[in-house]
Amino acid sequence: MKKYFLLFWLLVAFGTITGSAQATDTAVAKIAGEWEIAQVVVRETSYDTHVFLKEYMLTDKSEIKKLKAGLLTEIIFGIYQYEVSRKGRRETGEFRWAGRSMVQLSRTQPEAQWSFVYEWEMPSVDKLIFRNPFSVYRDTVSGQLVRADYISHYSRKPKNQ
């Protein structure tokens, strides 16, 4: 009887592990492909007091590139590999799932390694949204520190491009 009980729990554990791996593989297949930035929503708050200052949207790619946030303007996801364009440079690395709706991008070049975790969602097969790490700058008019949060919206590039 103990053998059957043990066998039952081994099968349940194997099924759970297999199901988890399949879910991860499905997410990788879902996100795979080429993406380009379509718009960025910027939300600014006071760094010290967290008071909302303003929110605006940028859709012009030249305006988006002027932001000093190091936003990913193009992303290519493969099977646990990625390639991005940031500030006019191409970077490559690996990605992994870092929890539900979280993806960690890790650059693999030894001279400049980094790793960021992005919250993401995919409302449709051709739209990807990343919540980027925030940046802080000093407003030249008021002199106060400002926290800027960026939400990047990407469109899937057609396969023939």
PDB file of C-alpha atoms in Angstrom:
ATOM      1  CA  MET A   1       0.000   0.000   0.000  1.00  0.00           C
ATOM      2  CA  LYS A   2       2.855   2.404   0.818  1.00  0.00           C
ATOM      3  CA  LYS A   3       4.359   1.739  -2.619  1.00  0.00           C
ATOM      4  CA  TYR A   4       1.149   2.823  -4.343  1.00  0.00           C
ATOM      5  CA  PHE A   5       0.867   5.884  -2.145  1.00  0.00           C
ATOM      6  CA  LEU A   6       4.473   6.853  -2.918  1.00  0.00           C
ATOM      7  CA  LEU A   7       3.965   6.163  -6.630  1.00  0.00           C
ATOM      8  CA  PHE A   8       0.842   8.352  -6.626  1.00  0.00           C
ATOM      9  CA  TRP A   9       2.712  11.315  -5.101  1.00  0.00           C
ATOM     10  CA  LEU A  10       5.649  10.875  -7.465  1.00  0.00           C
ATOM     11  CA  LEU A  11       3.253  11.038 -10.421  1.00  0.00           C
ATOM     12  CA  VAL A  12       1.577  14.152  -8.993  1.00  0.00           C
ATOM     13  CA  ALA A  13       4.958  15.853  -8.469  1.00  0.00           C
ATOM     14  CA  PHE A  14       6.125  14.916 -11.972  1.00  0.00           C
ATOM     15  CA  GLY A  15       2.885  16.245 -13.458  1.00  0.00           C
ATOM     16  CA  THR A  16       3.273  19.529 -11.590  1.00  0.00           C
ATOM     17  CA  ILE A  17       6.873  19.971 -12.744  1.00  0.00           C
ATOM     18  CA  THR A  18       5.983  19.065 -16.326  1.00  0.00           C
ATOM     19  CA  GLY A  19       2.999  21.423 -16.299  1.00  0.00           C
ATOM     20  CA  SER A  20       5.153  24.244 -14.946  1.00  0.00           C
ATOM     21  CA  ALA A  21       7.782  23.686 -17.648  1.00  0.00           C
ATOM     22  CA  GLN A  22       5.084  23.611 -20.328  1.00  0.00           C
ATOM     23  CA  ALA A  23       3.625  26.885 -19.014  1.00  0.00           C
ATOM     24  CA  THR A  24       7.081  28.491 -19.174  1.00  0.00           C
ATOM     25  CA  ASP A  25       7.647  27.157 -22.697  1.00  0.00           C
ATOM     26  CA  THR A  26       4.249  28.536 -23.727  1.00  0.00           C
ATOM     27  CA  ALA A  27       5.172  31.969 -22.353  1.00  0.00           C
ATOM     28  CA  VAL A  28       8.502  31.872 -24.217  1.00  0.00           C
ATOM     29  CA  ALA A  29       6.732  30.965 -27.459  1.00  0.00           C
ATOM     30  CA  LYS A  30       4.180  33.718 -26.853  1.00  0.00           C
ATOM     31  CA  ILE A  31       6.784  36.455 -26.338  1.00  0.00           C
ATOM     32  CA  ALA A  32       9.186  35.216 -29.066  1.00  0.00           C
ATOM     33  CA  GLY A  33       9.689  37.515 -32.030  1.00  0.00           C
ATOM     34  CA  GLU A  34      10.670  41.077 -32.878  1.00  0.00           C
ATOM     35  CA  TRP A  35       9.165  44.038 -31.038  1.00  0.00           C
ATOM     36  CA  GLU A  36       9.533  47.785 -31.598  1.00  0.00           C
ATOM     37  CA  ILE A  37       8.552  50.594 -29.274  1.00  0.00           C
ATOM     38  CA  ALA A  38       5.257  52.265 -30.169  1.00  0.00           C
ATOM     39  CA  GLN A  39       4.731  54.617 -27.227  1.00  0.00           C
ATOM     40  CA  VAL A  40       5.991  55.459 -23.754  1.00  0.00           C
ATOM     41  CA  VAL A  41       3.905  56.720 -20.859  1.00  0.00           C
ATOM     42  CA  VAL A  42       5.974  58.788 -18.414  1.00  0.00           C
ATOM     43  CA  ARG A  43       4.661  59.397 -14.893  1.00  0.00           C
ATOM     44  CA  GLU A  44       6.613  61.891 -12.804  1.00  0.00           C
ATOM     45  CA  THR A  45       6.394  62.251  -9.027  1.00  0.00           C
ATOM     46  CA  SER A  46       8.423  64.127  -6.443  1.00  0.00           C
ATOM     47  CA  TYR A  47      11.207  61.805  -5.314  1.00  0.00           C
ATOM     48  CA  ASP A  48      11.081  62.965  -1.690  1.00  0.00           C
ATOM     49  CA  THR A  49       7.350  63.418  -1.072  1.00  0.00           C
ATOM     50  CA  HIS A  50       5.896  61.080  -3.756  1.00  0.00           C
ATOM     51  CA  VAL A  51       3.501  63.841  -4.852  1.00  0.00           C
ATOM     52  CA  PHE A  52       2.210  63.360  -8.407  1.00  0.00           C
ATOM     53  CA  LEU A  53       3.620  66.005 -10.771  1.00  0.00           C
ATOM     54  CA  LYS A  54       2.563  65.051 -14.294  1.00  0.00           C
ATOM     55  CA  GLU A  55       1.962  62.250 -16.745  1.00  0.00           C
ATOM     56  CA  TYR A  56       2.437  62.344 -20.494  1.00  0.00           C
ATOM     57  CA  MET A  57       2.688  60.028 -23.480  1.00  0.00           C
ATOM     58  CA  LEU A  58       5.298  60.009 -26.234  1.00  0.00           C
ATOM     59  CA  THR A  59       4.633  58.309 -29.573  1.00  0.00           C
ATOM     60  CA  ASP A  60       7.283  59.947 -31.766  1.00  0.00           C
ATOM     61  CA  LYS A  61      10.305  57.630 -31.860  1.00  0.00           C
ATOM     62  CA  SER A  62      12.758  60.539 -32.062  1.00  0.00           C
ATOM     63  CA  GLU A  63      11.236  62.028 -28.872  1.00  0.00           C
ATOM     64  CA  ILE A  64      11.361  58.637 -27.149  1.00  0.00           C
ATOM     65  CA  LYS A  65      15.059  58.279 -27.991  1.00  0.00           C
ATOM     66  CA  LYS A  66      15.755  61.673 -26.344  1.00  0.00           C
ATOM     67  CA  LEU A  67      14.650  60.331 -22.949  1.00  0.00           C
ATOM     68  CA  LYS A  68      17.639  59.681 -20.724  1.00  0.00           C
ATOM     69  CA  ALA A  69      16.080  56.511 -19.365  1.00  0.00           C
ATOM     70  CA  GLY A  70      17.876  53.921 -21.472  1.00  0.00           C
ATOM     71  CA  LEU A  71      14.610  52.504 -22.755  1.00  0.00           C
ATOM     72  CA  LEU A  72      14.665  49.437 -24.957  1.00  0.00           C
ATOM     73  CA  THR A  73      13.560  50.674 -28.391  1.00  0.00           C
ATOM     74  CA  GLU A  74      13.675  47.297 -30.151  1.00  0.00           C
ATOM     75  CA  ILE A  75      13.607  43.811 -28.641  1.00  0.00           C
ATOM     76  CA  ILE A  76      14.094  40.415 -30.244  1.00  0.00           C
ATOM     77  CA  PHE A  77      13.155  37.459 -28.038  1.00  0.00           C
ATOM     78  CA  GLY A  78      14.350  33.991 -28.975  1.00  0.00           C
ATOM     79  CA  ILE A  79      14.435  30.846 -26.884  1.00  0.00           C
ATOM     80  CA  TYR A  80      15.705  32.317 -23.599  1.00  0.00           C
ATOM     81  CA  GLN A  81      17.969  34.687 -25.546  1.00  0.00           C
ATOM     82  CA  TYR A  82      17.310  38.310 -26.384  1.00  0.00           C
ATOM     83  CA  GLU A  83      18.766  41.161 -28.399  1.00  0.00           C
ATOM     84  CA  VAL A  84      17.835  44.774 -27.673  1.00  0.00           C
ATOM     85  CA  SER A  85      18.528  48.203 -29.037  1.00  0.00           C
ATOM     86  CA  ARG A  86      19.145  50.835 -26.358  1.00  0.00           C
ATOM     87  CA  LYS A  87      20.596  54.315 -26.869  1.00  0.00           C
ATOM     88  CA  GLY A  88      21.700  53.366 -30.384  1.00  0.00           C
ATOM     89  CA  ARG A  89      23.583  50.245 -29.236  1.00  0.00           C
ATOM     90  CA  ARG A  90      22.748  46.578 -29.738  1.00  0.00           C
ATOM     91  CA  GLU A  91      23.011  44.349 -26.677  1.00  0.00           C
ATOM     92  CA  THR A  92      22.463  40.631 -26.240  1.00  0.00           C
ATOM     93  CA  GLY A  93      21.870  38.399 -23.288  1.00  0.00           C
ATOM     94  CA  GLU A  94      19.651  35.839 -21.660  1.00  0.00           C
ATOM     95  CA  PHE A  95      16.224  36.173 -20.128  1.00  0.00           C
ATOM     96  CA  ARG A  96      14.358  34.123 -17.583  1.00  0.00           C
ATOM     97  CA  TRP A  97      11.032  34.312 -15.847  1.00  0.00           C
ATOM     98  CA  ALA A  98      11.366  35.942 -12.432  1.00  0.00           C
ATOM     99  CA  GLY A  99       7.890  35.264 -11.114  1.00  0.00           C
ATOM    100  CA  ARG A 100       4.417  35.776 -12.461  1.00  0.00           C
ATOM    101  CA  SER A 101       4.421  38.512 -15.124  1.00  0.00           C
ATOM    102  CA  MET A 102       8.078  39.324 -14.414  1.00  0.00           C
ATOM    103  CA  VAL A 103      10.983  38.795 -16.797  1.00  0.00           C
ATOM    104  CA  GLN A 104      14.672  39.256 -15.964  1.00  0.00           C
ATOM    105  CA  LEU A 105      17.017  40.388 -18.729  1.00  0.00           C
ATOM    106  CA  SER A 106      20.693  39.671 -18.040  1.00  0.00           C
ATOM    107  CA  ARG A 107      23.374  41.013 -20.325  1.00  0.00           C
ATOM    108  CA  THR A 108      26.086  38.438 -20.861  1.00  0.00           C
ATOM    109  CA  GLN A 109      29.009  40.565 -22.032  1.00  0.00           C
ATOM    110  CA  PRO A 110      31.620  40.313 -19.253  1.00  0.00           C
ATOM    111  CA  GLU A 111      32.870  43.887 -19.694  1.00  0.00           C
ATOM    112  CA  ALA A 112      29.501  45.376 -18.749  1.00  0.00           C
ATOM    113  CA  GLN A 113      27.194  42.879 -17.093  1.00  0.00           C
ATOM    114  CA  TRP A 114      23.853  43.979 -15.734  1.00  0.00           C
ATOM    115  CA  SER A 115      20.523  42.486 -14.893  1.00  0.00           C
ATOM    116  CA  PHE A 116      17.105  44.142 -14.701  1.00  0.00           C
ATOM    117  CA  VAL A 117      13.727  42.714 -13.788  1.00  0.00           C
ATOM    118  CA  TYR A 118      10.814  44.092 -15.772  1.00  0.00           C
ATOM    119  CA  GLU A 119       7.147  43.690 -15.024  1.00  0.00           C
ATOM    120  CA  TRP A 120       5.395  42.858 -18.271  1.00  0.00           C
ATOM    121  CA  GLU A 121       2.019  42.043 -19.695  1.00  0.00           C
ATOM    122  CA  MET A 122       0.801  41.006 -23.096  1.00  0.00           C
ATOM    123  CA  PRO A 123      -2.785  42.190 -23.642  1.00  0.00           C
ATOM    124  CA  SER A 124      -2.815  40.769 -27.186  1.00  0.00           C
ATOM    125  CA  VAL A 125      -0.522  38.698 -29.421  1.00  0.00           C
ATOM    126  CA  ASP A 126       0.873  41.823 -31.085  1.00  0.00           C
ATOM    127  CA  LYS A 127       1.195  44.125 -28.045  1.00  0.00           C
ATOM    128  CA  LEU A 128       3.757  43.922 -25.230  1.00  0.00           C
ATOM    129  CA  ILE A 129       3.986  46.280 -22.250  1.00  0.00           C
ATOM    130  CA  PHE A 130       7.090  46.685 -20.056  1.00  0.00           C
ATOM    131  CA  ARG A 131       7.226  48.650 -16.812  1.00  0.00           C
ATOM    132  CA  ASN A 132      10.800  49.893 -16.831  1.00  0.00           C
ATOM    133  CA  PRO A 133      13.122  50.687 -13.936  1.00  0.00           C
ATOM    134  CA  PHE A 134      12.581  54.292 -12.854  1.00  0.00           C
ATOM    135  CA  SER A 135      15.064  57.118 -13.201  1.00  0.00           C
ATOM    136  CA  VAL A 136      15.709  60.165 -11.021  1.00  0.00           C
ATOM    137  CA  TYR A 137      16.709  63.631 -12.180  1.00  0.00           C
ATOM    138  CA  ARG A 138      16.805  67.148 -10.745  1.00  0.00           C
ATOM    139  CA  ASP A 139      14.256  69.552 -12.227  1.00  0.00           C
ATOM    140  CA  THR A 140      16.164  72.629 -13.426  1.00  0.00           C
ATOM    141  CA  VAL A 141      13.273  75.010 -12.693  1.00  0.00           C
ATOM    142  CA  SER A 142      12.172  73.899  -9.218  1.00  0.00           C
ATOM    143  CA  GLY A 143      15.434  72.275  -8.126  1.00  0.00           C
ATOM    144  CA  GLN A 144      13.587  69.251  -6.716  1.00  0.00           C
ATOM    145  CA  LEU A 145      14.391  65.615  -7.374  1.00  0.00           C
ATOM    146  CA  VAL A 146      11.895  63.952  -9.709  1.00  0.00           C
ATOM    147  CA  ARG A 147      11.205  60.240 -10.056  1.00  0.00           C
ATOM    148  CA  ALA A 148      10.151  59.246 -13.574  1.00  0.00           C
ATOM    149  CA  ASP A 149       8.416  55.895 -14.130  1.00  0.00           C
ATOM    150  CA  TYR A 150       8.232  54.612 -17.698  1.00  0.00           C
ATOM    151  CA  ILE A 151       5.722  52.226 -19.222  1.00  0.00           C
ATOM    152  CA  SER A 152       6.831  51.149 -22.690  1.00  0.00           C
ATOM    153  CA  HIS A 153       4.313  49.811 -25.197  1.00  0.00           C
ATOM    154  CA  TYR A 154       5.726  47.626 -27.977  1.00  0.00           C
ATOM    155  CA  SER A 155       4.204  46.389 -31.218  1.00  0.00           C
ATOM    156  CA  ARG A 156       5.178  43.094 -32.770  1.00  0.00           C
ATOM    157  CA  LYS A 157       7.027  43.563 -36.048  1.00  0.00           C
ATOM    158  CA  PRO A 158       5.559  41.655 -38.981  1.00  0.00           C
ATOM    159  CA  LYS A 159       7.688  38.621 -39.866  1.00  0.00           C
ATOM    160  CA  ASN A 160       8.505  39.903 -43.381  1.00  0.00           C
ATOM    161  CA  GLN A 161      10.473  42.951 -42.109  1.00  0.00           C
TER     162      GLN A 161
END
